[in-house]
Coordinates of C-alpha atoms in Angstrom, one line a residue:
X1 CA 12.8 324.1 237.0
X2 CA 11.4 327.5 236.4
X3 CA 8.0 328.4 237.0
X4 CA 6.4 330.0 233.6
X5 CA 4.6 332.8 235.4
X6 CA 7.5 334.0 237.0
X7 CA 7.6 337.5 235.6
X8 CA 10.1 340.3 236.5
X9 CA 8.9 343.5 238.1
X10 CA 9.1 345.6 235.1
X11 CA 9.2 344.9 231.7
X12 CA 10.5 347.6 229.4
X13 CA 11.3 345.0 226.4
X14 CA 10.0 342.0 225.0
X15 CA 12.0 338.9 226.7
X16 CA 12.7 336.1 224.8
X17 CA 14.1 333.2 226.4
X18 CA 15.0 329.8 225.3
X19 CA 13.1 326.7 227.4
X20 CA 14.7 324.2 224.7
X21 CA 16.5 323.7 221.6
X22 CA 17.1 320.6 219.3
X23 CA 19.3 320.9 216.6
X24 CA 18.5 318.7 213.3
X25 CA 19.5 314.8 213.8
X26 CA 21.8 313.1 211.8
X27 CA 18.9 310.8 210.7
X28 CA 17.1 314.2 209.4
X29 CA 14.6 314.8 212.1
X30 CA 13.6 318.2 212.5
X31 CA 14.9 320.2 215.0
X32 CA 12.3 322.4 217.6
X33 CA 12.9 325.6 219.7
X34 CA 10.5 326.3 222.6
X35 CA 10.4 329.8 223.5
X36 CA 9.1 331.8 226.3
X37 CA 8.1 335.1 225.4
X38 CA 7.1 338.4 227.6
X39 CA 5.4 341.0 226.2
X40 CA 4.0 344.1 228.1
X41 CA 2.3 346.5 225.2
X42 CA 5.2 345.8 222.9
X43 CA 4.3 345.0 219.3
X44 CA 6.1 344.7 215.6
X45 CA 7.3 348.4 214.4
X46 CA 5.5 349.7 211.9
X47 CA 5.9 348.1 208.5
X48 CA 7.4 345.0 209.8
X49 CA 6.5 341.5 209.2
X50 CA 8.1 337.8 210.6
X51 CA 9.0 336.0 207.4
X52 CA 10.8 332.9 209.3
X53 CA 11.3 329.6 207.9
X54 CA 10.3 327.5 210.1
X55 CA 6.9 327.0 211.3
X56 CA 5.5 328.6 214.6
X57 CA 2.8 327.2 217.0
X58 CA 1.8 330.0 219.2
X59 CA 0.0 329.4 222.8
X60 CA -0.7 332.4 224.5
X61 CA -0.8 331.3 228.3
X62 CA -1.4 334.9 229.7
X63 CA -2.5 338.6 228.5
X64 CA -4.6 339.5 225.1
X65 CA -2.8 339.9 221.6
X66 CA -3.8 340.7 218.1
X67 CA -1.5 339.1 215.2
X68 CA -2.1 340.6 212.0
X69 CA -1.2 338.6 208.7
X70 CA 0.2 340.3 205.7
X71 CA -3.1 339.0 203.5
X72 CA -5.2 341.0 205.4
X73 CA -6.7 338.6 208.3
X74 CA -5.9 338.9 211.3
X75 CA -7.0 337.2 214.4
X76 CA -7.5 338.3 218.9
X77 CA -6.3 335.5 221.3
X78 CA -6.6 335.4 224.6
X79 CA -5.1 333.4 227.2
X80 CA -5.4 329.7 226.4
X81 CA -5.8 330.5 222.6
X82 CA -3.2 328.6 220.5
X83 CA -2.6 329.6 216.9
X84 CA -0.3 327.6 214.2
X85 CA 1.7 330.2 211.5
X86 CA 3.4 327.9 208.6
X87 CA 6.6 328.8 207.3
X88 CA 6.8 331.6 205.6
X89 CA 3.1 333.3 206.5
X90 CA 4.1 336.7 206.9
X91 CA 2.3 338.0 210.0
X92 CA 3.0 340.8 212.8
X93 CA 2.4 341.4 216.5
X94 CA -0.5 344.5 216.9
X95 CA -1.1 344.4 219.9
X96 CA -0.1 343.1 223.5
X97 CA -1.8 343.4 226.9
X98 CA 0.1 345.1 229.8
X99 CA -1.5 343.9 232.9
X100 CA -1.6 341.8 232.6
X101 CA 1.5 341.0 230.7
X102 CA 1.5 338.5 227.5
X103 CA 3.5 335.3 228.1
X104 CA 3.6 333.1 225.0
X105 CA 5.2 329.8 224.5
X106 CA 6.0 329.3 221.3
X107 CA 7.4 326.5 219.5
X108 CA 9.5 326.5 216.1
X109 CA 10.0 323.5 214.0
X110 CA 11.0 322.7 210.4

């Protein structure tokens, strides 16, 4: 078991790491990724968006974050704050907290 506030020292890049992974069933149940994600003031370069296809629900279990959405909204979340990004909403990452560092656990599913 790994505890999820178990940070390292530093954190020069995002880390993205894998909790669990189902693949697609052979009776056609959707697969789901759970991530854990470490951000310390990283955010989406300039210009980019996510355009995944699967959708995304975000909880944000420490830090502060701003994800902007290519219509124009946008929306702050703090620790605790969960958000749910269908497929294909394009939407980037603004902003992220650096003490203390952003950890997200975020779940993908079809």
């Amino acid at each position: 078991m790994t505890n999820i506030f178990a940070l390292p020292p530093n954190i020069p890049e995002e880390i993205i790491e894998i909790l669990h992974e189902s693949p697609v069933s052979g009776y056609g149940i959707a697969g789901v990724r759970i991530e854990r994600i470490i951000s310390a003031g990283q955010k989406s370069p300039e210009g980019f968006w996510y355009d995944q296809t699967e959708n995304e629900w975000v909880l944000l279990v420490q830090g502060e974050a701003r994800v902007a959405f290519d219509d124009g909204a946008a929306v702050s979340i703090t620790a605790g704050d969960h958000i749910f990004i269908p497929a294909r909403r394009r939407h980037r990452v603004e902003y992220t907290s650096i003490e203390p560092p952003c950890v997200w656990v975020c779940v993908f599913f079809g």
